[in-house]
PDB file of C-alpha atoms in Angstrom:
ATOM      1  CA  MET A  10      73.672  85.798 109.075  1.00  0.00           C
ATOM      2  CA  PRO A  11      77.432  86.041 109.603  1.00  0.00           C
ATOM      3  CA  GLU A  12      78.809  88.977 107.623  1.00  0.00           C
ATOM      4  CA  LEU A  13      82.354  89.954 106.715  1.00  0.00           C
ATOM      5  CA  ALA A  14      83.434  90.774 110.270  1.00  0.00           C
ATOM      6  CA  GLU A  15      82.054  87.548 111.753  1.00  0.00           C
ATOM      7  CA  VAL A  16      83.496  85.445 108.936  1.00  0.00           C
ATOM      8  CA  GLU A  17      86.903  87.072 109.445  1.00  0.00           C
ATOM      9  CA  VAL A  18      86.692  85.915 113.054  1.00  0.00           C
ATOM     10  CA  GLY A  19      86.022  82.418 111.705  1.00  0.00           C
ATOM     11  CA  ARG A  20      89.092  82.695 109.505  1.00  0.00           C
ATOM     12  CA  LYS A  21      91.238  83.585 112.514  1.00  0.00           C
ATOM     13  CA  VAL A  22      89.835  80.643 114.488  1.00  0.00           C
ATOM     14  CA  ALA A  23      90.543  78.242 111.618  1.00  0.00           C
ATOM     15  CA  ALA A  24      94.029  79.638 110.999  1.00  0.00           C
ATOM     16  CA  ALA A  25      94.993  79.209 114.658  1.00  0.00           C
ATOM     17  CA  ALA A  26      93.743  75.622 114.608  1.00  0.00           C
ATOM     18  CA  VAL A  27      94.935  74.159 111.315  1.00  0.00           C
ATOM     19  CA  GLU A  28      97.241  76.532 109.410  1.00  0.00           C
ATOM     20  CA  GLY A  29     100.535  74.750 108.771  1.00  0.00           C
ATOM     21  CA  GLU A  30      99.103  71.475 110.081  1.00  0.00           C
ATOM     22  CA  ARG A  31      98.586  68.136 108.348  1.00  0.00           C
ATOM     23  CA  LEU A  32      95.114  66.625 108.656  1.00  0.00           C
ATOM     24  CA  ALA A  33      95.419  63.218 110.301  1.00  0.00           C
ATOM     25  CA  LYS A  34      91.673  62.546 110.579  1.00  0.00           C
ATOM     26  CA  VAL A  35      88.665  64.020 108.802  1.00  0.00           C
ATOM     27  CA  TRP A  36      85.125  63.195 109.904  1.00  0.00           C
ATOM     28  CA  THR A  37      82.144  64.342 107.867  1.00  0.00           C
ATOM     29  CA  ASP A  38      78.446  64.253 108.637  1.00  0.00           C
ATOM     30  CA  ALA A  39      76.269  62.486 106.059  1.00  0.00           C
ATOM     31  CA  ASP A  40      74.606  65.762 105.072  1.00  0.00           C
ATOM     32  CA  THR A  41      74.202  66.056 101.320  1.00  0.00           C
ATOM     33  CA  ILE A  42      72.671  69.521 101.657  1.00  0.00           C
ATOM     34  CA  VAL A  43      75.638  71.218 103.341  1.00  0.00           C
ATOM     35  CA  PHE A  44      78.144  69.228 101.264  1.00  0.00           C
ATOM     36  CA  GLN A  45      77.688  70.295  97.654  1.00  0.00           C
ATOM     37  CA  GLY A  46      79.310  68.872  94.553  1.00  0.00           C
ATOM     38  CA  SER A  47      81.052  66.040  96.420  1.00  0.00           C
ATOM     39  CA  ALA A  48      79.776  63.358  98.746  1.00  0.00           C
ATOM     40  CA  PRO A  49      80.735  63.909 102.408  1.00  0.00           C
ATOM     41  CA  SER A  50      82.791  60.703 102.338  1.00  0.00           C
ATOM     42  CA  THR A  51      84.683  61.981  99.291  1.00  0.00           C
ATOM     43  CA  VAL A  52      85.516  65.232 101.073  1.00  0.00           C
ATOM     44  CA  ALA A  53      86.878  63.280 104.049  1.00  0.00           C
ATOM     45  CA  ARG A  54      88.949  60.974 101.848  1.00  0.00           C
ATOM     46  CA  ARG A  55      90.443  63.730  99.710  1.00  0.00           C
ATOM     47  CA  LEU A  56      91.388  65.996 102.620  1.00  0.00           C
ATOM     48  CA  LYS A  57      92.901  63.370 104.914  1.00  0.00           C
ATOM     49  CA  GLY A  58      96.696  63.521 104.914  1.00  0.00           C
ATOM     50  CA  ARG A  59      96.855  66.956 103.276  1.00  0.00           C
ATOM     51  CA  ARG A  60      98.569  69.947 104.844  1.00  0.00           C
ATOM     52  CA  VAL A  61      96.748  73.257 105.246  1.00  0.00           C
ATOM     53  CA  LEU A  62      99.114  75.971 104.036  1.00  0.00           C
ATOM     54  CA  ALA A  63      96.832  78.960 104.646  1.00  0.00           C
ATOM     55  CA  VAL A  64      93.262  79.919 105.455  1.00  0.00           C
ATOM     56  CA  GLY A  65      91.846  82.486 103.032  1.00  0.00           C
ATOM     57  CA  ARG A  66      88.735  84.629 102.927  1.00  0.00           C
ATOM     58  CA  LYS A  67      86.936  86.832 100.445  1.00  0.00           C
ATOM     59  CA  GLY A  68      83.644  88.303 101.551  1.00  0.00           C
ATOM     60  CA  LYS A  69      81.721  85.538 103.294  1.00  0.00           C
ATOM     61  CA  LEU A  70      83.630  82.734 101.568  1.00  0.00           C
ATOM     62  CA  LEU A  71      86.420  80.891 103.412  1.00  0.00           C
ATOM     63  CA  TRP A  72      88.837  78.361 101.974  1.00  0.00           C
ATOM     64  CA  PHE A  73      91.896  76.306 102.869  1.00  0.00           C
ATOM     65  CA  GLU A  74      94.909  76.514 100.591  1.00  0.00           C
ATOM     66  CA  MET A  75      96.252  72.948 100.588  1.00  0.00           C
ATOM     67  CA  ASP A  76      99.625  71.463  99.689  1.00  0.00           C
ATOM     68  CA  ALA A  77      97.823  69.584  96.903  1.00  0.00           C
ATOM     69  CA  GLY A  78      94.363  69.773  95.384  1.00  0.00           C
ATOM     70  CA  PRO A  79      91.541  69.979  95.870  1.00  0.00           C
ATOM     71  CA  TRP A  80      90.945  73.030  98.079  1.00  0.00           C
ATOM     72  CA  PRO A  81      87.876  73.061 100.349  1.00  0.00           C
ATOM     73  CA  SER A  82      85.698  76.161 100.702  1.00  0.00           C
ATOM     74  CA  PHE A  83      83.247  76.961 103.478  1.00  0.00           C
ATOM     75  CA  HIS A  84      80.233  79.260 103.656  1.00  0.00           C
ATOM     76  CA  PHE A  85      78.562  79.663 107.043  1.00  0.00           C
ATOM     77  CA  GLY A  86      75.064  80.471 105.795  1.00  0.00           C
ATOM     78  CA  MET A  87      72.748  81.667 108.569  1.00  0.00           C
ATOM     79  CA  THR A  88      74.156  79.820 111.565  1.00  0.00           C
ATOM     80  CA  GLY A  89      77.539  78.380 110.676  1.00  0.00           C
ATOM     81  CA  ALA A  90      80.687  78.685 112.755  1.00  0.00           C
ATOM     82  CA  PHE A  91      84.175  77.291 113.209  1.00  0.00           C
ATOM     83  CA  LEU A  92      84.698  76.016 116.753  1.00  0.00           C
ATOM     84  CA  VAL A  93      87.590  74.486 118.678  1.00  0.00           C
ATOM     85  CA  PRO A  94      87.467  72.311 121.810  1.00  0.00           C
ATOM     86  CA  PRO A  95      87.574  73.990 125.245  1.00  0.00           C
ATOM     87  CA  ALA A  96      91.138  72.848 125.937  1.00  0.00           C
ATOM     88  CA  GLN A  97      92.347  74.542 122.740  1.00  0.00           C
ATOM     89  CA  ARG A  98      90.736  77.935 123.252  1.00  0.00           C
ATOM     90  CA  ALA A  99      93.749  79.440 124.991  1.00  0.00           C
ATOM     91  CA  LEU A 100      95.611  79.065 121.674  1.00  0.00           C
ATOM     92  CA  THR A 101      92.817  80.735 119.705  1.00  0.00           C
ATOM     93  CA  PRO A 102      92.838  84.558 119.442  1.00  0.00           C
ATOM     94  CA  VAL A 103      89.074  84.841 118.879  1.00  0.00           C
ATOM     95  CA  GLU A 104      86.034  82.621 118.599  1.00  0.00           C
ATOM     96  CA  LEU A 105      82.782  82.796 116.684  1.00  0.00           C
ATOM     97  CA  TYR A 106      79.711  81.251 118.278  1.00  0.00           C
ATOM     98  CA  HIS A 107      76.168  80.955 116.992  1.00  0.00           C
ATOM     99  CA  GLY A 108      73.438  79.041 118.801  1.00  0.00           C
ATOM    100  CA  PRO A 109      73.752  77.149 122.090  1.00  0.00           C
ATOM    101  CA  LYS A 110      77.121  77.509 123.782  1.00  0.00           C
ATOM    102  CA  ASP A 111      77.217  74.078 125.406  1.00  0.00           C
ATOM    103  CA  GLU A 112      80.553  72.528 126.264  1.00  0.00           C
ATOM    104  CA  ALA A 113      79.869  69.160 124.631  1.00  0.00           C
ATOM    105  CA  TRP A 114      82.544  68.047 122.211  1.00  0.00           C
ATOM    106  CA  PRO A 115      82.158  67.476 119.379  1.00  0.00           C
ATOM    107  CA  PRO A 116      79.413  70.132 119.337  1.00  0.00           C
ATOM    108  CA  ARG A 117      75.883  69.607 118.103  1.00  0.00           C
ATOM    109  CA  PHE A 118      75.262  70.103 114.395  1.00  0.00           C
ATOM    110  CA  ALA A 119      78.908  69.406 113.498  1.00  0.00           C
ATOM    111  CA  LYS A 120      79.272  68.949 109.749  1.00  0.00           C
ATOM    112  CA  ILE A 121      83.030  68.444 109.432  1.00  0.00           C
ATOM    113  CA  ARG A 122      85.635  67.672 112.085  1.00  0.00           C
ATOM    114  CA  LEU A 123      89.316  68.084 111.331  1.00  0.00           C
ATOM    115  CA  ILE A 124      92.017  66.613 113.595  1.00  0.00           C
ATOM    116  CA  THR A 125      95.641  67.424 112.860  1.00  0.00           C
ATOM    117  CA  GLU A 126      98.741  65.336 113.445  1.00  0.00           C
ATOM    118  CA  SER A 127      99.610  67.517 116.444  1.00  0.00           C
ATOM    119  CA  GLY A 128      96.181  66.907 117.983  1.00  0.00           C
ATOM    120  CA  ARG A 129      94.528  70.228 117.201  1.00  0.00           C
ATOM    121  CA  GLU A 130      90.862  70.160 116.183  1.00  0.00           C
ATOM    122  CA  LEU A 131      88.501  72.327 114.180  1.00  0.00           C
ATOM    123  CA  VAL A 132      84.783  71.786 113.632  1.00  0.00           C
ATOM    124  CA  MET A 133      82.322  73.584 111.388  1.00  0.00           C
ATOM    125  CA  THR A 134      78.789  73.558 112.768  1.00  0.00           C
ATOM    126  CA  ASN A 135      75.650  74.428 110.815  1.00  0.00           C
ATOM    127  CA  ALA A 136      72.368  74.080 112.684  1.00  0.00           C
ATOM    128  CA  ARG A 137      70.023  75.321 109.945  1.00  0.00           C
ATOM    129  CA  ARG A 138      71.894  73.557 107.119  1.00  0.00           C
ATOM    130  CA  LEU A 139      72.165  76.708 105.004  1.00  0.00           C
ATOM    131  CA  GLY A 140      75.955  76.642 104.987  1.00  0.00           C
ATOM    132  CA  ARG A 141      77.998  74.989 102.259  1.00  0.00           C
ATOM    133  CA  ILE A 142      81.185  72.909 102.051  1.00  0.00           C
ATOM    134  CA  ARG A 143      82.644  72.345  98.583  1.00  0.00           C
ATOM    135  CA  LEU A 144      85.826  71.015  96.973  1.00  0.00           C
ATOM    136  CA  HIS A 145      87.531  72.991  94.202  1.00  0.00           C
ATOM    137  CA  ASP A 146      90.278  71.964  91.819  1.00  0.00           C
ATOM    138  CA  GLU A 147      90.594  75.597  90.641  1.00  0.00           C
ATOM    139  CA  LEU A 148      89.064  77.791  93.341  1.00  0.00           C
ATOM    140  CA  PHE A 149      89.766  81.195  91.827  1.00  0.00           C
ATOM    141  CA  ALA A 150      88.282  80.181  88.461  1.00  0.00           C
ATOM    142  CA  ASP A 151      85.227  78.620  90.091  1.00  0.00           C
ATOM    143  CA  PRO A 152      82.012  80.665  89.679  1.00  0.00           C
ATOM    144  CA  VAL A 153      81.527  80.559  93.469  1.00  0.00           C
ATOM    145  CA  HIS A 154      84.648  82.733  93.816  1.00  0.00           C
ATOM    146  CA  ALA A 155      84.802  84.460  90.445  1.00  0.00           C
ATOM    147  CA  LYS A 156      81.383  86.129  90.806  1.00  0.00           C
ATOM    148  CA  LEU A 157      82.336  87.889  94.029  1.00  0.00           C
ATOM    149  CA  GLY A 158      82.926  91.629  93.981  1.00  0.00           C
ATOM    150  CA  PHE A 159      85.689  93.436  95.860  1.00  0.00           C
ATOM    151  CA  ASP A 160      86.310  92.613  99.502  1.00  0.00           C
ATOM    152  CA  PRO A 161      85.933  95.938 101.397  1.00  0.00           C
ATOM    153  CA  LEU A 162      88.617  94.989 103.924  1.00  0.00           C
ATOM    154  CA  LEU A 163      91.204  93.497 101.592  1.00  0.00           C
ATOM    155  CA  GLU A 164      90.718  95.219  98.254  1.00  0.00           C
ATOM    156  CA  LEU A 165      88.590  98.351  98.555  1.00  0.00           C
ATOM    157  CA  PRO A 166      88.976 100.227  95.239  1.00  0.00           C
ATOM    158  CA  ASP A 167      90.222 103.794  95.141  1.00  0.00           C
ATOM    159  CA  THR A 168      87.584 106.509  94.876  1.00  0.00           C
ATOM    160  CA  LYS A 169      87.604 106.676  91.067  1.00  0.00           C
ATOM    161  CA  ARG A 170      87.293 102.909  90.636  1.00  0.00           C
ATOM    162  CA  PHE A 171      84.691 102.704  93.388  1.00  0.00           C
ATOM    163  CA  ALA A 172      82.590 105.357  91.651  1.00  0.00           C
ATOM    164  CA  GLY A 173      82.848 103.533  88.337  1.00  0.00           C
ATOM    165  CA  LEU A 174      81.664 100.248  89.844  1.00  0.00           C
ATOM    166  CA  LEU A 175      78.872 101.946  91.777  1.00  0.00           C
ATOM    167  CA  LEU A 176      77.502 103.932  88.856  1.00  0.00           C
ATOM    168  CA  ARG A 177      77.105 100.786  86.770  1.00  0.00           C
ATOM    169  CA  ARG A 178      74.537  99.542  89.259  1.00  0.00           C
ATOM    170  CA  ARG A 179      70.801  99.926  89.117  1.00  0.00           C
ATOM    171  CA  GLY A 180      68.389  99.810  91.999  1.00  0.00           C
ATOM    172  CA  VAL A 181      68.583 101.439  95.407  1.00  0.00           C
ATOM    173  CA  LEU A 182      71.719 101.768  97.514  1.00  0.00           C
ATOM    174  CA  LYS A 183      70.597  99.197 100.078  1.00  0.00           C
ATOM    175  CA  GLY A 184      70.241  96.573  97.343  1.00  0.00           C
ATOM    176  CA  VAL A 185      73.550  97.515  95.733  1.00  0.00           C
ATOM    177  CA  LEU A 186      75.446  97.139  99.012  1.00  0.00           C
ATOM    178  CA  LEU A 187      73.863  93.734  99.626  1.00  0.00           C
ATOM    179  CA  ASP A 188      74.817  92.479  96.165  1.00  0.00           C
ATOM    180  CA  GLN A 189      77.806  90.171  96.685  1.00  0.00           C
ATOM    181  CA  SER A 190      78.961  90.793  93.120  1.00  0.00           C
ATOM    182  CA  PHE A 191      79.498  94.440  94.116  1.00  0.00           C
ATOM    183  CA  ALA A 192      80.930  94.298  97.644  1.00  0.00           C
ATOM    184  CA  ALA A 193      81.613  90.788  98.896  1.00  0.00           C
ATOM    185  CA  GLY A 194      80.862  90.310 102.576  1.00  0.00           C
ATOM    186  CA  VAL A 195      78.509  93.224 103.203  1.00  0.00           C
ATOM    187  CA  GLY A 196      75.282  91.954 104.737  1.00  0.00           C
ATOM    188  CA  ASN A 197      72.224  93.554 106.264  1.00  0.00           C
ATOM    189  CA  TRP A 198      73.651  95.194 109.387  1.00  0.00           C
ATOM    190  CA  LEU A 199      76.856  96.363 107.712  1.00  0.00           C
ATOM    191  CA  ALA A 200      74.866  97.882 104.844  1.00  0.00           C
ATOM    192  CA  ASP A 201      72.601  99.757 107.267  1.00  0.00           C
ATOM    193  CA  GLU A 202      75.599 101.018 109.249  1.00  0.00           C
ATOM    194  CA  ILE A 203      77.484 102.158 106.140  1.00  0.00           C
ATOM    195  CA  LEU A 204      74.473 104.119 104.938  1.00  0.00           C
ATOM    196  CA  TYR A 205      73.862 105.602 108.377  1.00  0.00           C
ATOM    197  CA  GLN A 206      77.485 106.706 108.723  1.00  0.00           C
ATOM    198  CA  SER A 207      77.543 108.159 105.208  1.00  0.00           C
ATOM    199  CA  LYS A 208      74.234 109.996 105.848  1.00  0.00           C
ATOM    200  CA  LEU A 209      72.645 108.472 102.746  1.00  0.00           C
ATOM    201  CA  SER A 210      69.097 107.169 102.443  1.00  0.00           C
ATOM    202  CA  PRO A 211      68.818 103.468 101.555  1.00  0.00           C
ATOM    203  CA  HIS A 212      66.271 104.542  98.905  1.00  0.00           C
ATOM    204  CA  ARG A 213      68.806 106.624  96.943  1.00  0.00           C
ATOM    205  CA  ARG A 214      70.033 105.338  93.597  1.00  0.00           C
ATOM    206  CA  PRO A 215      73.707 105.403  92.599  1.00  0.00           C
ATOM    207  CA  ASP A 216      73.170 107.803  89.707  1.00  0.00           C
ATOM    208  CA  SER A 217      71.613 110.349  92.091  1.00  0.00           C
ATOM    209  CA  LEU A 218      74.796 110.697  94.160  1.00  0.00           C
ATOM    210  CA  SER A 219      77.187 113.617  93.895  1.00  0.00           C
ATOM    211  CA  ASP A 220      80.945 113.054  93.809  1.00  0.00           C
ATOM    212  CA  ARG A 221      81.064 114.147  97.454  1.00  0.00           C
ATOM    213  CA  GLU A 222      78.405 111.609  98.428  1.00  0.00           C
ATOM    214  CA  ILE A 223      80.164 108.779  96.577  1.00  0.00           C
ATOM    215  CA  LYS A 224      83.367 109.641  98.438  1.00  0.00           C
ATOM    216  CA  ALA A 225      81.431 109.675 101.723  1.00  0.00           C
ATOM    217  CA  LEU A 226      79.932 106.251 100.959  1.00  0.00           C
ATOM    218  CA  ARG A 227      83.335 104.747 100.214  1.00  0.00           C
ATOM    219  CA  GLY A 228      84.831 106.344 103.322  1.00  0.00           C
ATOM    220  CA  ALA A 229      82.020 105.023 105.526  1.00  0.00           C
ATOM    221  CA  MET A 230      82.436 101.534 104.072  1.00  0.00           C
ATOM    222  CA  LYS A 231      86.147 101.581 104.871  1.00  0.00           C
ATOM    223  CA  ARG A 232      85.674 102.865 108.431  1.00  0.00           C
ATOM    224  CA  VAL A 233      82.748 100.613 109.324  1.00  0.00           C
ATOM    225  CA  VAL A 234      84.278  97.422 107.958  1.00  0.00           C
ATOM    226  CA  GLU A 235      87.693  98.067 109.506  1.00  0.00           C
ATOM    227  CA  LYS A 236      86.172  98.875 112.898  1.00  0.00           C
ATOM    228  CA  ALA A 237      83.856  95.863 112.799  1.00  0.00           C
ATOM    229  CA  VAL A 238      86.794  93.575 112.008  1.00  0.00           C
ATOM    230  CA  ALA A 239      89.020  95.190 114.659  1.00  0.00           C
ATOM    231  CA  SER A 240      86.276  94.519 117.220  1.00  0.00           C
ATOM    232  CA  ASP A 241      86.405  90.787 116.398  1.00  0.00           C
ATOM    233  CA  ALA A 242      82.625  90.997 115.869  1.00  0.00           C
ATOM    234  CA  ASN A 243      82.162  91.839 119.563  1.00  0.00           C
ATOM    235  CA  SER A 244      79.270  94.301 119.785  1.00  0.00           C
ATOM    236  CA  ARG A 245      80.556  95.695 123.097  1.00  0.00           C
ATOM    237  CA  ARG A 246      83.627  97.002 121.284  1.00  0.00           C
ATOM    238  CA  LEU A 247      81.686  98.903 118.612  1.00  0.00           C
ATOM    239  CA  PRO A 248      81.153 102.681 119.034  1.00  0.00           C
ATOM    240  CA  ARG A 249      78.062 103.515 121.063  1.00  0.00           C
ATOM    241  CA  THR A 250      77.060 106.074 118.430  1.00  0.00           C
ATOM    242  CA  TRP A 251      76.578 103.335 115.843  1.00  0.00           C
ATOM    243  CA  LEU A 252      73.116 102.452 114.572  1.00  0.00           C
ATOM    244  CA  PHE A 253      74.040  98.820 115.245  1.00  0.00           C
ATOM    245  CA  HIS A 254      73.178  99.086 118.939  1.00  0.00           C
ATOM    246  CA  HIS A 255      69.622 100.277 118.250  1.00  0.00           C
ATOM    247  CA  ARG A 256      68.577  98.516 115.019  1.00  0.00           C
ATOM    248  CA  TRP A 257      67.410  95.186 116.454  1.00  0.00           C
ATOM    249  CA  GLY A 258      63.841  94.297 117.346  1.00  0.00           C
ATOM    250  CA  LYS A 259      61.997  96.683 115.014  1.00  0.00           C
ATOM    251  CA  GLY A 260      60.221  98.279 117.984  1.00  0.00           C
ATOM    252  CA  GLN A 261      58.289 101.476 117.408  1.00  0.00           C
ATOM    253  CA  GLY A 262      59.753 104.626 118.927  1.00  0.00           C
ATOM    254  CA  ARG A 263      63.349 103.421 118.827  1.00  0.00           C
ATOM    255  CA  GLU A 264      66.065 106.052 118.539  1.00  0.00           C
ATOM    256  CA  THR A 265      69.737 106.090 117.635  1.00  0.00           C
ATOM    257  CA  GLY A 266      72.417 107.000 120.160  1.00  0.00           C
ATOM    258  CA  ARG A 267      72.188 110.528 118.783  1.00  0.00           C
ATOM    259  CA  GLY A 268      68.438 110.689 119.475  1.00  0.00           C
ATOM    260  CA  GLU A 269      67.290 110.287 115.863  1.00  0.00           C
ATOM    261  CA  ALA A 270      64.079 108.346 115.223  1.00  0.00           C
ATOM    262  CA  ILE A 271      64.684 104.990 113.533  1.00  0.00           C
ATOM    263  CA  ARG A 272      62.411 103.852 110.727  1.00  0.00           C
ATOM    264  CA  PHE A 273      62.098 100.156 109.874  1.00  0.00           C
ATOM    265  CA  GLU A 274      61.203  99.270 106.292  1.00  0.00           C
ATOM    266  CA  THR A 275      61.600  96.389 103.904  1.00  0.00           C
ATOM    267  CA  ILE A 276      63.989  97.646 101.228  1.00  0.00           C
ATOM    268  CA  ALA A 277      65.556  95.420  98.572  1.00  0.00           C
ATOM    269  CA  GLY A 278      63.816  92.502 100.241  1.00  0.00           C
ATOM    270  CA  ARG A 279      65.473  93.001 103.632  1.00  0.00           C
ATOM    271  CA  THR A 280      64.418  94.624 106.886  1.00  0.00           C
ATOM    272  CA  THR A 281      66.196  97.964 106.909  1.00  0.00           C
ATOM    273  CA  ALA A 282      66.817 100.328 109.831  1.00  0.00           C
ATOM    274  CA  TRP A 283      67.585 103.947 109.016  1.00  0.00           C
ATOM    275  CA  ALA A 284      67.233 107.466 110.391  1.00  0.00           C
ATOM    276  CA  PRO A 285      65.403 109.737 107.899  1.00  0.00           C
ATOM    277  CA  SER A 286      66.362 112.895 109.776  1.00  0.00           C
ATOM    278  CA  ARG A 287      70.049 112.109 109.190  1.00  0.00           C
ATOM    279  CA  GLN A 288      70.043 110.102 105.970  1.00  0.00           C
ATOM    280  CA  ARG A 289      69.022 112.046 102.859  1.00  0.00           C
TER     281      ARG A 289
END
């Protein structure tokens, strides 16, 4: 599933395509699962002719700030992505792709297609239909947005505030990190990497952590998220010492880049990779 770093790439793609542009045409697929709260035809009608002032993101949620309401929000789900046509890619700083990379345009599984007055295009695809497109009259008061915790890239709390939020939580650290009402945008691989870098077991509970360990957890979250975003979600640009490069596949006998044995367990309902010899 796209996590904070991948969704930030999507934000950059969308911003390059439509920020500052007026939407001349809006096509929507007749998919009443992906479109929630408004019929696809209503979304198309209400967005056509509006100007996109900015593309925002918090955690895994993206939205367009419009010159007049409503504002659309987008959630990629498992397989969503923002794509632009081949001829437009030179103008796009980064791109996010999931699924087949065919050159057909519009791409398969397109759910919404936006065409601006200047001829730029942006499409959201969603093969498994787990993504969501919604309209909001008051986005920031909407429960979809209001229930989100802090964004680790944009609004990471200071150490004291971070500790206060963490110590209110029950359950194990892996589950706490995955809870979007705690840290919006952290998903399975980011959570595993943060715990690996902070040398903390995913089984630990917040109230078992020392002040030093809480500081280490916050510091690892900051470093991992910032590096993942700076890499534009390109795995080849992530440090070779990261657990990320060795956590896939759940094969027995796998080791980290440092030679530590990797254990695979289901923790907080998710497959978790960790190194018991390092993480205590």
